[in-house]
Amino acid sequence: MSASESLRPQPRPEIMAIEAYVPGKSGVSGLAKVHKLSSNESPLGPSPRAIEAFRASADQLALYPDGSARLLREAIGRRYGLDAEQIICGNGSDELIALLAHVFLRPGDEGLYSQYGFLEYPIAIRAAGAIPVMAKETRETADVDALLGKVSARTKIVYLANPNNPTGTYLPFSEVKRLHAGLPGDTLLVLDAAYAEYVARNDYAAGIELVATSDNVVMTRTFSKIHGLAYLRIGWAYAPAAIIAALNRVRGPFNVNGAAIAAGVAAIGDSAHVDAAAAHNARWLPWLTQQISALGIAVTPSVGNFLLLRFGQENGRTAADADRFLNARGFVLRAVGAYGLPDCLRLTVGTEEANEGVVAALAEFVKDGRRGG
Ligand SMILES: Cc1ncc(COP(=O)(O)O)c(C=O)c1O
């Protein structure tokens, strides 16, 4: 390092070791109409009541919002039968995932996550100065034995996305409880249930019961997926009071903006809209799975609002080839090489038009991908 460089502010080295999170692509240059199927957004959009509440908030732009997002916490509490004092809202659940790492990890501690777990986890762990530890998955599904096998005296946080992004797989509640039972009492288990509302399996639970009966479990949720409010950035967590108290000390004093609070309250009150979004997904997820599998593309069985598709390795048939081919036809999927899945693309369940269109385009790709690209 030269003398002049040493006089510059130096980020902590562990920060510079982080590969920045790259969100799904939004568009394709030169194409007017694009179906964005890369970020697991809701094809139905938000509740009309949420849009109205957002518009009405335009009259208040000069004012600071309620820093504790009380109305939103109370609305969430009513919806799920939870004490609003045990809820914290965030600027997206991303913010809460990061805050949990900052609050519970010291330099040298370990944060554990599973192989294809959401990429924010190792980022949050590293940013807190701790060491990310990854446990292998089995059939693209978190493996409780592998996770427990990686727990050491230094493990202070375990992140589990259930269902997981980008695989769409899930752990039954019995397995989540087995994971929790195997953790030391001073290790925090974060159950990230961003896609919980889509899951139609009677052995699944988002984690409310486990939070309510333990001192070391937090459940995070989001308004970005089934509520169709990704733009406004609203997440929340349900946690023991002691954990909420710690998080409240370090969050930004007005971390959730007023328009988000108003729209979130309206959205969570519109259960018919949530039901419609779940029904749309329940119709199209199996249809896409069946149609795409029939084309000879391997599809990981998903309980979320997206599917992981696996392509071949032959020149002209790879995931990168499919990505280019689909982009040229106005379909934007998510490349997941950063997750260690270079042969895969992730496809969000879209509108009827998008779903039918992407299947037709994939059929064309399978038929003559090399020439059509
Ligand atoms: C598993 C999982 N957790 C959390 C998030 C973050 O959601 P948000 O910050 O929009 O609430 C996402 C977003 O893609 C996700 O897939």
mmCIF file of C-alpha atoms and ligand atoms in Angstrom:
data_model
loop_
_atom_site.group_PDB
_atom_site.id
_atom_site.type_symbol
_atom_site.label_atom_id
_atom_site.label_comp_id
_atom_site.label_asym_id
_atom_site.label_seq_id
_atom_site.Cartn_x
_atom_site.Cartn_y
_atom_site.Cartn_z
ATOM 1 C CA MET A 1 0.000 0.000 0.000
ATOM 2 C CA SER A 2 1.400 3.399 -0.975
ATOM 3 C CA ALA A 3 1.609 6.222 1.564
ATOM 4 C CA SER A 4 -1.248 8.109 -0.098
ATOM 5 C CA GLU A 5 -3.481 4.988 -0.126
ATOM 6 C CA SER A 6 -2.908 4.409 3.543
ATOM 7 C CA LEU A 7 -4.401 7.829 4.152
ATOM 8 C CA ARG A 8 -7.700 6.877 2.556
ATOM 9 C CA PRO A 9 -10.568 5.524 4.640
ATOM 10 C CA GLN A 10 -10.264 1.733 4.551
ATOM 11 C CA PRO A 11 -13.372 -0.462 4.694
ATOM 12 C CA ARG A 12 -13.035 -3.487 6.938
ATOM 13 C CA PRO A 13 -11.401 -6.220 4.797
ATOM 14 C CA GLU A 14 -14.339 -8.615 5.370
ATOM 15 C CA ILE A 15 -16.639 -6.061 3.712
ATOM 16 C CA MET A 16 -14.500 -6.063 0.581
ATOM 17 C CA ALA A 17 -14.632 -9.885 0.534
ATOM 18 C CA ILE A 18 -18.416 -9.705 -0.003
ATOM 19 C CA GLU A 19 -19.763 -10.320 -3.498
ATOM 20 C CA ALA A 20 -22.504 -7.684 -3.756
ATOM 21 C CA TYR A 21 -26.032 -9.065 -4.180
ATOM 22 C CA VAL A 22 -27.144 -8.763 -7.802
ATOM 23 C CA PRO A 23 -30.932 -8.479 -8.135
ATOM 24 C CA GLY A 24 -32.870 -10.116 -10.985
ATOM 25 C CA LYS A 25 -32.738 -8.305 -14.316
ATOM 26 C CA SER A 26 -35.701 -6.028 -15.113
ATOM 27 C CA GLY A 27 -35.666 -5.588 -18.851
ATOM 28 C CA VAL A 28 -34.142 -6.381 -22.186
ATOM 29 C CA SER A 29 -32.808 -3.470 -24.220
ATOM 30 C CA GLY A 30 -34.652 -2.939 -27.486
ATOM 31 C CA LEU A 31 -37.786 -4.835 -26.460
ATOM 32 C CA ALA A 32 -40.889 -2.832 -25.582
ATOM 33 C CA LYS A 33 -42.815 -5.645 -23.895
ATOM 34 C CA VAL A 34 -41.005 -7.778 -21.386
ATOM 35 C CA HIS A 35 -42.316 -10.314 -18.888
ATOM 36 C CA LYS A 36 -40.174 -9.944 -15.781
ATOM 37 C CA LEU A 37 -40.112 -13.379 -14.186
ATOM 38 C CA SER A 38 -36.855 -12.870 -12.333
ATOM 39 C CA SER A 39 -37.707 -11.545 -8.861
ATOM 40 C CA ASN A 40 -40.654 -13.580 -7.534
ATOM 41 C CA GLU A 41 -42.960 -10.571 -7.639
ATOM 42 C CA SER A 42 -46.723 -11.035 -7.624
ATOM 43 C CA PRO A 43 -48.297 -11.218 -11.096
ATOM 44 C CA LEU A 44 -51.533 -9.905 -9.549
ATOM 45 C CA GLY A 45 -49.878 -6.796 -8.105
ATOM 46 C CA PRO A 46 -51.029 -5.304 -4.812
ATOM 47 C CA SER A 47 -54.522 -4.994 -3.382
ATOM 48 C CA PRO A 48 -56.396 -2.011 -4.893
ATOM 49 C CA ARG A 49 -56.893 -0.903 -1.275
ATOM 50 C CA ALA A 50 -53.119 -0.765 -0.806
ATOM 51 C CA ILE A 51 -52.733 1.364 -3.941
ATOM 52 C CA GLU A 52 -55.417 3.730 -2.662
ATOM 53 C CA ALA A 53 -53.726 4.000 0.747
ATOM 54 C CA PHE A 54 -50.395 4.679 -0.945
ATOM 55 C CA ARG A 55 -51.934 7.462 -3.047
ATOM 56 C CA ALA A 56 -53.637 8.994 -0.012
ATOM 57 C CA SER A 57 -50.262 9.161 1.762
ATOM 58 C CA ALA A 58 -49.121 11.757 -0.816
ATOM 59 C CA ASP A 59 -50.675 14.464 1.353
ATOM 60 C CA GLN A 60 -48.307 13.695 4.228
ATOM 61 C CA LEU A 61 -44.933 13.721 2.535
ATOM 62 C CA ALA A 62 -43.534 16.519 4.706
ATOM 63 C CA LEU A 63 -44.075 14.566 7.908
ATOM 64 C CA TYR A 64 -41.955 11.926 9.590
ATOM 65 C CA PRO A 65 -43.775 8.594 9.848
ATOM 66 C CA ASP A 66 -44.452 6.817 13.132
ATOM 67 C CA GLY A 67 -41.000 5.376 13.822
ATOM 68 C CA SER A 68 -42.388 2.212 15.384
ATOM 69 C CA ALA A 69 -44.841 1.478 12.525
ATOM 70 C CA ARG A 70 -47.431 0.830 15.249
ATOM 71 C CA LEU A 71 -50.456 0.699 12.951
ATOM 72 C CA LEU A 72 -48.753 -1.839 10.726
ATOM 73 C CA ARG A 73 -47.575 -3.963 13.651
ATOM 74 C CA GLU A 74 -51.100 -3.927 15.064
ATOM 75 C CA ALA A 75 -52.617 -4.892 11.701
ATOM 76 C CA ILE A 76 -50.164 -7.790 11.372
ATOM 77 C CA GLY A 77 -50.876 -8.767 14.980
ATOM 78 C CA ARG A 78 -54.628 -8.851 14.277
ATOM 79 C CA ARG A 79 -54.151 -10.920 11.136
ATOM 80 C CA TYR A 80 -52.052 -13.607 12.844
ATOM 81 C CA GLY A 81 -53.202 -13.318 16.450
ATOM 82 C CA LEU A 82 -49.817 -12.005 17.637
ATOM 83 C CA ASP A 83 -48.804 -9.446 20.239
ATOM 84 C CA ALA A 84 -47.816 -6.306 18.289
ATOM 85 C CA GLU A 85 -45.060 -5.714 20.886
ATOM 86 C CA GLN A 86 -43.348 -8.833 19.589
ATOM 87 C CA ILE A 87 -43.333 -7.586 16.011
ATOM 88 C CA ILE A 88 -40.741 -5.361 14.370
ATOM 89 C CA CYS A 89 -41.093 -3.947 10.866
ATOM 90 C CA GLY A 90 -38.220 -3.359 8.474
ATOM 91 C CA ASN A 91 -37.369 -1.785 5.155
ATOM 92 C CA GLY A 92 -37.906 -5.153 3.516
ATOM 93 C CA SER A 93 -37.136 -8.356 5.383
ATOM 94 C CA ASP A 94 -33.620 -7.904 3.957
ATOM 95 C CA GLU A 95 -33.074 -5.194 6.530
ATOM 96 C CA LEU A 96 -34.141 -7.450 9.380
ATOM 97 C CA ILE A 97 -31.966 -10.323 8.142
ATOM 98 C CA ALA A 98 -28.968 -7.961 8.203
ATOM 99 C CA LEU A 99 -29.895 -6.404 11.565
ATOM 100 C CA LEU A 100 -30.124 -9.821 13.189
ATOM 101 C CA ALA A 101 -26.565 -10.592 12.093
ATOM 102 C CA HIS A 102 -25.315 -7.236 13.396
ATOM 103 C CA VAL A 103 -26.982 -7.722 16.739
ATOM 104 C CA PHE A 104 -26.115 -11.362 17.387
ATOM 105 C CA LEU A 105 -22.744 -11.964 15.732
ATOM 106 C CA ARG A 106 -19.336 -10.913 17.017
ATOM 107 C CA PRO A 107 -16.154 -11.057 14.939
ATOM 108 C CA GLY A 108 -14.996 -14.677 14.918
ATOM 109 C CA ASP A 109 -18.500 -16.088 15.497
ATOM 110 C CA GLU A 110 -20.020 -18.344 12.877
ATOM 111 C CA GLY A 111 -23.298 -17.923 11.014
ATOM 112 C CA LEU A 112 -24.741 -21.059 9.452
ATOM 113 C CA TYR A 113 -26.895 -21.416 6.340
ATOM 114 C CA SER A 114 -27.662 -24.152 3.867
ATOM 115 C CA GLN A 115 -25.986 -24.674 0.517
ATOM 116 C CA TYR A 116 -28.554 -23.037 -1.768
ATOM 117 C CA GLY A 117 -29.934 -20.763 0.935
ATOM 118 C CA PHE A 118 -30.855 -17.162 0.157
ATOM 119 C CA LEU A 119 -27.685 -15.220 -0.765
ATOM 120 C CA GLU A 120 -28.343 -12.438 1.711
ATOM 121 C CA TYR A 121 -27.372 -14.758 4.579
ATOM 122 C CA PRO A 122 -23.631 -15.078 3.886
ATOM 123 C CA ILE A 123 -23.582 -11.372 3.007
ATOM 124 C CA ALA A 124 -25.183 -10.419 6.332
ATOM 125 C CA ILE A 125 -22.889 -12.783 8.262
ATOM 126 C CA ARG A 126 -19.741 -11.421 6.610
ATOM 127 C CA ALA A 127 -20.869 -7.811 7.022
ATOM 128 C CA ALA A 128 -21.151 -8.436 10.750
ATOM 129 C CA GLY A 129 -17.499 -9.561 10.788
ATOM 130 C CA ALA A 130 -18.430 -13.201 11.366
ATOM 131 C CA ILE A 131 -17.662 -16.354 9.415
ATOM 132 C CA PRO A 132 -20.263 -17.834 7.041
ATOM 133 C CA VAL A 133 -20.495 -21.622 7.316
ATOM 134 C CA MET A 134 -22.437 -23.583 4.712
ATOM 135 C CA ALA A 135 -24.083 -26.980 5.201
ATOM 136 C CA LYS A 136 -24.652 -29.250 2.188
ATOM 137 C CA GLU A 137 -28.177 -29.846 0.955
ATOM 138 C CA THR A 138 -29.709 -33.138 -0.122
ATOM 139 C CA ARG A 139 -31.749 -33.071 -3.329
ATOM 140 C CA GLU A 140 -31.688 -29.268 -3.282
ATOM 141 C CA THR A 141 -33.348 -29.284 0.142
ATOM 142 C CA ALA A 142 -31.929 -28.114 3.467
ATOM 143 C CA ASP A 143 -30.584 -31.094 5.398
ATOM 144 C CA VAL A 144 -31.090 -30.907 9.154
ATOM 145 C CA ASP A 145 -28.381 -33.463 9.926
ATOM 146 C CA ALA A 146 -25.884 -31.604 7.734
ATOM 147 C CA LEU A 147 -26.807 -28.304 9.423
ATOM 148 C CA LEU A 148 -26.491 -29.773 12.916
ATOM 149 C CA GLY A 149 -23.194 -31.357 11.882
ATOM 150 C CA LYS A 150 -21.792 -27.876 11.234
ATOM 151 C CA VAL A 151 -22.868 -26.363 14.545
ATOM 152 C CA SER A 152 -19.931 -25.436 16.779
ATOM 153 C CA ALA A 153 -19.527 -23.488 19.997
ATOM 154 C CA ARG A 154 -19.021 -20.428 17.779
ATOM 155 C CA THR A 155 -22.327 -20.788 15.874
ATOM 156 C CA LYS A 156 -24.490 -17.901 17.018
ATOM 157 C CA ILE A 157 -27.029 -17.677 14.192
ATOM 158 C CA VAL A 158 -28.639 -20.139 11.779
ATOM 159 C CA TYR A 159 -30.616 -18.832 8.811
ATOM 160 C CA LEU A 160 -33.170 -21.107 7.190
ATOM 161 C CA ALA A 161 -35.369 -19.952 4.318
ATOM 162 C CA ASN A 162 -38.470 -22.114 4.422
ATOM 163 C CA PRO A 163 -39.510 -22.444 1.626
ATOM 164 C CA ASN A 164 -36.100 -21.727 0.207
ATOM 165 C CA ASN A 165 -35.262 -19.340 -2.608
ATOM 166 C CA PRO A 166 -34.066 -20.224 -5.294
ATOM 167 C CA THR A 167 -34.905 -23.939 -5.023
ATOM 168 C CA GLY A 168 -38.569 -23.722 -3.919
ATOM 169 C CA THR A 169 -38.087 -26.702 -1.612
ATOM 170 C CA TYR A 170 -39.192 -26.745 2.025
ATOM 171 C CA LEU A 171 -38.745 -28.533 5.320
ATOM 172 C CA PRO A 172 -41.764 -29.936 7.149
ATOM 173 C CA PHE A 173 -42.317 -28.375 10.564
ATOM 174 C CA SER A 174 -41.189 -31.600 12.270
ATOM 175 C CA GLU A 175 -37.761 -31.143 10.652
ATOM 176 C CA VAL A 176 -37.605 -27.464 11.634
ATOM 177 C CA LYS A 177 -38.356 -28.488 15.225
ATOM 178 C CA ARG A 178 -35.655 -31.156 15.064
ATOM 179 C CA LEU A 179 -33.179 -28.525 13.873
ATOM 180 C CA HIS A 180 -34.196 -26.208 16.704
ATOM 181 C CA ALA A 181 -33.959 -28.983 19.290
ATOM 182 C CA GLY A 182 -30.373 -29.678 18.216
ATOM 183 C CA LEU A 183 -29.198 -26.072 18.609
ATOM 184 C CA PRO A 184 -27.649 -24.662 21.774
ATOM 185 C CA GLY A 185 -29.882 -22.187 23.603
ATOM 186 C CA ASP A 186 -27.594 -19.275 22.741
ATOM 187 C CA THR A 187 -27.789 -19.910 18.995
ATOM 188 C CA LEU A 188 -30.471 -17.890 17.229
ATOM 189 C CA LEU A 189 -32.576 -19.700 14.624
ATOM 190 C CA VAL A 190 -33.940 -17.328 11.965
ATOM 191 C CA LEU A 191 -36.858 -18.811 10.042
ATOM 192 C CA ASP A 192 -37.227 -16.765 6.870
ATOM 193 C CA ALA A 193 -40.774 -17.435 5.702
ATOM 194 C CA ALA A 194 -40.902 -14.970 2.794
ATOM 195 C CA TYR A 195 -42.967 -17.425 0.727
ATOM 196 C CA ALA A 196 -45.077 -18.958 3.524
ATOM 197 C CA GLU A 197 -48.405 -17.775 2.119
ATOM 198 C CA TYR A 198 -47.951 -19.853 -1.031
ATOM 199 C CA VAL A 199 -47.324 -23.147 0.715
ATOM 200 C CA ALA A 200 -50.216 -25.582 0.517
ATOM 201 C CA ARG A 201 -48.828 -28.493 2.552
ATOM 202 C CA ASN A 202 -50.301 -29.606 5.841
ATOM 203 C CA ASP A 203 -46.902 -30.551 7.267
ATOM 204 C CA TYR A 204 -45.618 -26.979 6.829
ATOM 205 C CA ALA A 205 -45.612 -24.164 9.387
ATOM 206 C CA ALA A 206 -43.999 -20.745 9.038
ATOM 207 C CA GLY A 207 -42.683 -20.822 12.594
ATOM 208 C CA ILE A 208 -45.082 -18.778 14.758
ATOM 209 C CA GLU A 209 -45.514 -21.612 17.243
ATOM 210 C CA LEU A 210 -41.762 -22.119 17.583
ATOM 211 C CA VAL A 211 -41.160 -18.405 18.196
ATOM 212 C CA ALA A 212 -43.916 -18.347 20.803
ATOM 213 C CA THR A 213 -42.483 -21.277 22.725
ATOM 214 C CA SER A 214 -38.722 -20.533 22.515
ATOM 215 C CA ASP A 215 -36.255 -17.826 23.470
ATOM 216 C CA ASN A 216 -34.029 -18.269 20.415
ATOM 217 C CA VAL A 217 -36.265 -18.288 17.326
ATOM 218 C CA VAL A 218 -37.224 -15.395 15.038
ATOM 219 C CA MET A 219 -39.570 -15.603 12.060
ATOM 220 C CA THR A 220 -39.204 -13.065 9.239
ATOM 221 C CA ARG A 221 -41.897 -12.286 6.665
ATOM 222 C CA THR A 222 -42.337 -9.923 3.748
ATOM 223 C CA PHE A 223 -44.934 -7.857 1.902
ATOM 224 C CA SER A 224 -42.838 -8.135 -1.276
ATOM 225 C CA LYS A 225 -44.203 -11.457 -2.503
ATOM 226 C CA ILE A 226 -47.866 -12.415 -2.072
ATOM 227 C CA HIS A 227 -48.877 -8.864 -1.105
ATOM 228 C CA GLY A 228 -47.319 -7.463 -4.263
ATOM 229 C CA LEU A 229 -45.591 -4.551 -2.509
ATOM 230 C CA ALA A 230 -41.905 -5.171 -3.275
ATOM 231 C CA TYR A 231 -41.501 -1.554 -4.419
ATOM 232 C CA LEU A 232 -42.381 -0.208 -0.966
ATOM 233 C CA ARG A 233 -39.941 -2.466 0.928
ATOM 234 C CA ILE A 234 -41.860 -3.854 3.899
ATOM 235 C CA GLY A 235 -40.737 -6.786 5.994
ATOM 236 C CA TRP A 236 -41.522 -7.842 9.518
ATOM 237 C CA ALA A 237 -40.297 -10.209 12.162
ATOM 238 C CA TYR A 238 -41.998 -11.953 15.067
ATOM 239 C CA ALA A 239 -39.601 -12.613 17.916
ATOM 240 C CA PRO A 240 -39.277 -12.922 21.693
ATOM 241 C CA ALA A 241 -39.572 -9.518 23.411
ATOM 242 C CA ALA A 242 -35.870 -9.485 24.376
ATOM 243 C CA ILE A 243 -34.833 -9.861 20.751
ATOM 244 C CA ILE A 244 -37.274 -7.160 19.586
ATOM 245 C CA ALA A 245 -35.832 -4.835 22.243
ATOM 246 C CA ALA A 246 -32.294 -5.418 20.947
ATOM 247 C CA LEU A 247 -33.275 -4.880 17.304
ATOM 248 C CA ASN A 248 -35.155 -1.682 18.159
ATOM 249 C CA ARG A 249 -31.945 -0.217 19.581
ATOM 250 C CA VAL A 250 -30.113 -0.400 16.276
ATOM 251 C CA ARG A 251 -32.690 -0.083 13.509
ATOM 252 C CA GLY A 252 -33.022 3.267 11.760
ATOM 253 C CA PRO A 253 -35.418 5.419 13.794
ATOM 254 C CA PHE A 254 -37.817 5.716 10.818
ATOM 255 C CA ASN A 255 -36.823 2.600 8.917
ATOM 256 C CA VAL A 256 -40.285 1.981 7.438
ATOM 257 C CA ASN A 257 -41.700 4.910 5.511
ATOM 258 C CA GLY A 258 -45.216 6.296 5.924
ATOM 259 C CA ALA A 259 -46.495 5.223 2.504
ATOM 260 C CA ALA A 260 -45.320 1.681 3.232
ATOM 261 C CA ILE A 261 -47.058 1.644 6.616
ATOM 262 C CA ALA A 262 -50.352 2.849 5.081
ATOM 263 C CA ALA A 263 -50.231 0.460 2.121
ATOM 264 C CA GLY A 264 -49.137 -2.447 4.315
ATOM 265 C CA VAL A 265 -52.078 -1.950 6.698
ATOM 266 C CA ALA A 266 -54.491 -1.958 3.740
ATOM 267 C CA ALA A 267 -52.809 -4.983 2.140
ATOM 268 C CA ILE A 268 -52.875 -7.211 5.187
ATOM 269 C CA GLY A 269 -56.543 -6.351 5.696
ATOM 270 C CA ASP A 270 -57.466 -7.489 2.189
ATOM 271 C CA SER A 271 -57.507 -11.236 2.674
ATOM 272 C CA ALA A 272 -59.564 -11.739 -0.512
ATOM 273 C CA HIS A 273 -56.675 -10.336 -2.533
ATOM 274 C CA VAL A 274 -54.157 -12.589 -0.792
ATOM 275 C CA ASP A 275 -56.444 -15.573 -1.410
ATOM 276 C CA ALA A 276 -56.705 -14.654 -5.098
ATOM 277 C CA ALA A 277 -52.921 -14.482 -5.391
ATOM 278 C CA ALA A 278 -52.555 -17.853 -3.654
ATOM 279 C CA ALA A 279 -55.222 -19.377 -5.930
ATOM 280 C CA HIS A 280 -53.488 -18.014 -9.029
ATOM 281 C CA ASN A 281 -50.257 -19.609 -7.859
ATOM 282 C CA ALA A 282 -51.968 -22.885 -6.982
ATOM 283 C CA ARG A 283 -53.310 -23.028 -10.535
ATOM 284 C CA TRP A 284 -50.153 -22.099 -12.417
ATOM 285 C CA LEU A 285 -47.318 -23.622 -10.344
ATOM 286 C CA PRO A 286 -48.367 -27.227 -11.116
ATOM 287 C CA TRP A 287 -49.201 -26.316 -14.715
ATOM 288 C CA LEU A 288 -45.748 -24.815 -15.297
ATOM 289 C CA THR A 289 -44.078 -27.732 -13.517
ATOM 290 C CA GLN A 290 -45.899 -30.259 -15.664
ATOM 291 C CA GLN A 291 -45.510 -28.431 -18.988
ATOM 292 C CA ILE A 292 -41.830 -27.658 -18.533
ATOM 293 C CA SER A 293 -40.982 -31.143 -17.242
ATOM 294 C CA ALA A 294 -42.736 -32.573 -20.317
ATOM 295 C CA LEU A 295 -40.234 -30.640 -22.448
ATOM 296 C CA GLY A 296 -37.433 -32.644 -20.856
ATOM 297 C CA ILE A 297 -36.215 -29.779 -18.643
ATOM 298 C CA ALA A 298 -35.723 -30.915 -15.036
ATOM 299 C CA VAL A 299 -37.887 -28.891 -12.631
ATOM 300 C CA THR A 300 -37.318 -28.968 -8.873
ATOM 301 C CA PRO A 301 -40.683 -29.526 -7.125
ATOM 302 C CA SER A 302 -41.556 -26.158 -5.573
ATOM 303 C CA VAL A 303 -43.994 -24.945 -2.939
ATOM 304 C CA GLY A 304 -43.252 -21.264 -3.590
ATOM 305 C CA ASN A 305 -44.186 -18.913 -6.435
ATOM 306 C CA PHE A 306 -41.208 -19.854 -8.581
ATOM 307 C CA LEU A 307 -39.498 -22.854 -10.131
ATOM 308 C CA LEU A 308 -35.890 -23.878 -10.540
ATOM 309 C CA LEU A 309 -35.228 -25.220 -14.048
ATOM 310 C CA ARG A 310 -32.130 -27.257 -14.862
ATOM 311 C CA PHE A 311 -30.635 -27.173 -18.338
ATOM 312 C CA GLY A 312 -28.003 -29.311 -20.031
ATOM 313 C CA GLN A 313 -24.304 -28.680 -20.509
ATOM 314 C CA GLU A 314 -24.144 -29.248 -24.242
ATOM 315 C CA ASN A 315 -23.180 -26.218 -26.274
ATOM 316 C CA GLY A 316 -26.362 -24.428 -27.365
ATOM 317 C CA ARG A 317 -28.457 -26.106 -24.639
ATOM 318 C CA THR A 318 -27.106 -24.518 -21.477
ATOM 319 C CA ALA A 319 -28.882 -22.287 -18.981
ATOM 320 C CA ALA A 320 -26.980 -19.314 -20.412
ATOM 321 C CA ASP A 321 -28.180 -20.234 -23.915
ATOM 322 C CA ALA A 322 -31.756 -20.558 -22.663
ATOM 323 C CA ASP A 323 -31.442 -17.224 -20.865
ATOM 324 C CA ARG A 324 -30.361 -15.469 -24.082
ATOM 325 C CA PHE A 325 -33.037 -17.250 -26.113
ATOM 326 C CA LEU A 326 -35.809 -16.298 -23.680
ATOM 327 C CA ASN A 327 -34.553 -12.716 -23.305
ATOM 328 C CA ALA A 328 -34.738 -12.229 -27.066
ATOM 329 C CA ARG A 329 -38.416 -13.239 -26.857
ATOM 330 C CA GLY A 330 -39.194 -10.911 -23.966
ATOM 331 C CA PHE A 331 -38.953 -13.327 -21.028
ATOM 332 C CA VAL A 332 -36.547 -12.434 -18.241
ATOM 333 C CA LEU A 333 -35.694 -15.252 -15.826
ATOM 334 C CA ARG A 334 -33.170 -15.294 -13.003
ATOM 335 C CA ALA A 335 -29.681 -16.675 -13.547
ATOM 336 C CA VAL A 336 -28.593 -18.408 -10.338
ATOM 337 C CA GLY A 337 -24.895 -19.031 -10.956
ATOM 338 C CA ALA A 338 -24.139 -16.980 -7.836
ATOM 339 C CA TYR A 339 -25.956 -19.676 -5.837
ATOM 340 C CA GLY A 340 -23.677 -22.375 -7.255
ATOM 341 C CA LEU A 341 -26.386 -23.395 -9.722
ATOM 342 C CA PRO A 342 -24.853 -22.401 -13.077
ATOM 343 C CA ASP A 343 -26.973 -24.943 -14.995
ATOM 344 C CA CYS A 344 -30.228 -23.506 -13.675
ATOM 345 C CA LEU A 345 -32.593 -20.590 -14.217
ATOM 346 C CA ARG A 346 -35.305 -19.551 -11.795
ATOM 347 C CA LEU A 347 -38.736 -18.781 -13.199
ATOM 348 C CA THR A 348 -41.366 -16.798 -11.274
ATOM 349 C CA VAL A 349 -45.005 -17.787 -11.760
ATOM 350 C CA GLY A 350 -46.403 -14.944 -13.873
ATOM 351 C CA THR A 351 -49.652 -13.869 -15.450
ATOM 352 C CA GLU A 352 -51.532 -16.332 -17.653
ATOM 353 C CA GLU A 353 -50.043 -14.638 -20.718
ATOM 354 C CA ALA A 354 -46.498 -14.805 -19.331
ATOM 355 C CA ASN A 355 -46.822 -18.437 -18.230
ATOM 356 C CA GLU A 356 -48.186 -19.622 -21.550
ATOM 357 C CA GLY A 357 -45.660 -17.521 -23.427
ATOM 358 C CA VAL A 358 -42.644 -18.757 -21.508
ATOM 359 C CA VAL A 359 -43.675 -22.395 -21.972
ATOM 360 C CA ALA A 360 -44.073 -21.826 -25.728
ATOM 361 C CA ALA A 361 -40.654 -20.151 -25.854
ATOM 362 C CA LEU A 362 -39.047 -22.978 -23.875
ATOM 363 C CA ALA A 363 -40.622 -25.509 -26.254
ATOM 364 C CA GLU A 364 -39.068 -23.618 -29.148
ATOM 365 C CA PHE A 365 -35.712 -23.555 -27.339
ATOM 366 C CA VAL A 366 -35.797 -27.278 -26.713
ATOM 367 C CA LYS A 367 -36.664 -27.920 -30.367
ATOM 368 C CA ASP A 368 -33.955 -25.801 -31.937
ATOM 369 C CA GLY A 369 -32.170 -23.804 -29.286
ATOM 370 C CA ARG A 370 -28.934 -23.646 -31.190
ATOM 371 C CA ARG A 371 -30.363 -22.054 -34.328
ATOM 372 C CA GLY A 372 -32.963 -19.920 -32.624
ATOM 373 C CA GLY A 373 -30.602 -18.229 -30.136
HETATM 374 C C1 LIG B 1 -36.013 -16.172 1.017
HETATM 375 C C2 LIG B 1 -36.100 -14.688 0.933
HETATM 376 N N1 LIG B 1 -35.987 -13.965 2.046
HETATM 377 C C3 LIG B 1 -36.053 -12.637 2.051
HETATM 378 C C4 LIG B 1 -36.228 -11.936 0.870
HETATM 379 C C5 LIG B 1 -36.205 -10.454 0.937
HETATM 380 O O1 LIG B 1 -37.425 -9.899 0.728
HETATM 381 P P1 LIG B 1 -37.722 -8.373 1.043
HETATM 382 O O2 LIG B 1 -36.457 -7.708 1.481
HETATM 383 O O3 LIG B 1 -38.239 -7.824 -0.225
HETATM 384 O O4 LIG B 1 -38.726 -8.407 2.140
HETATM 385 C C6 LIG B 1 -36.347 -12.623 -0.327
HETATM 386 C C7 LIG B 1 -36.476 -11.887 -1.584
HETATM 387 O O5 LIG B 1 -36.302 -12.364 -2.661
HETATM 388 C C8 LIG B 1 -36.273 -14.035 -0.295
HETATM 389 O O6 LIG B 1 -36.372 -14.747 -1.417
#
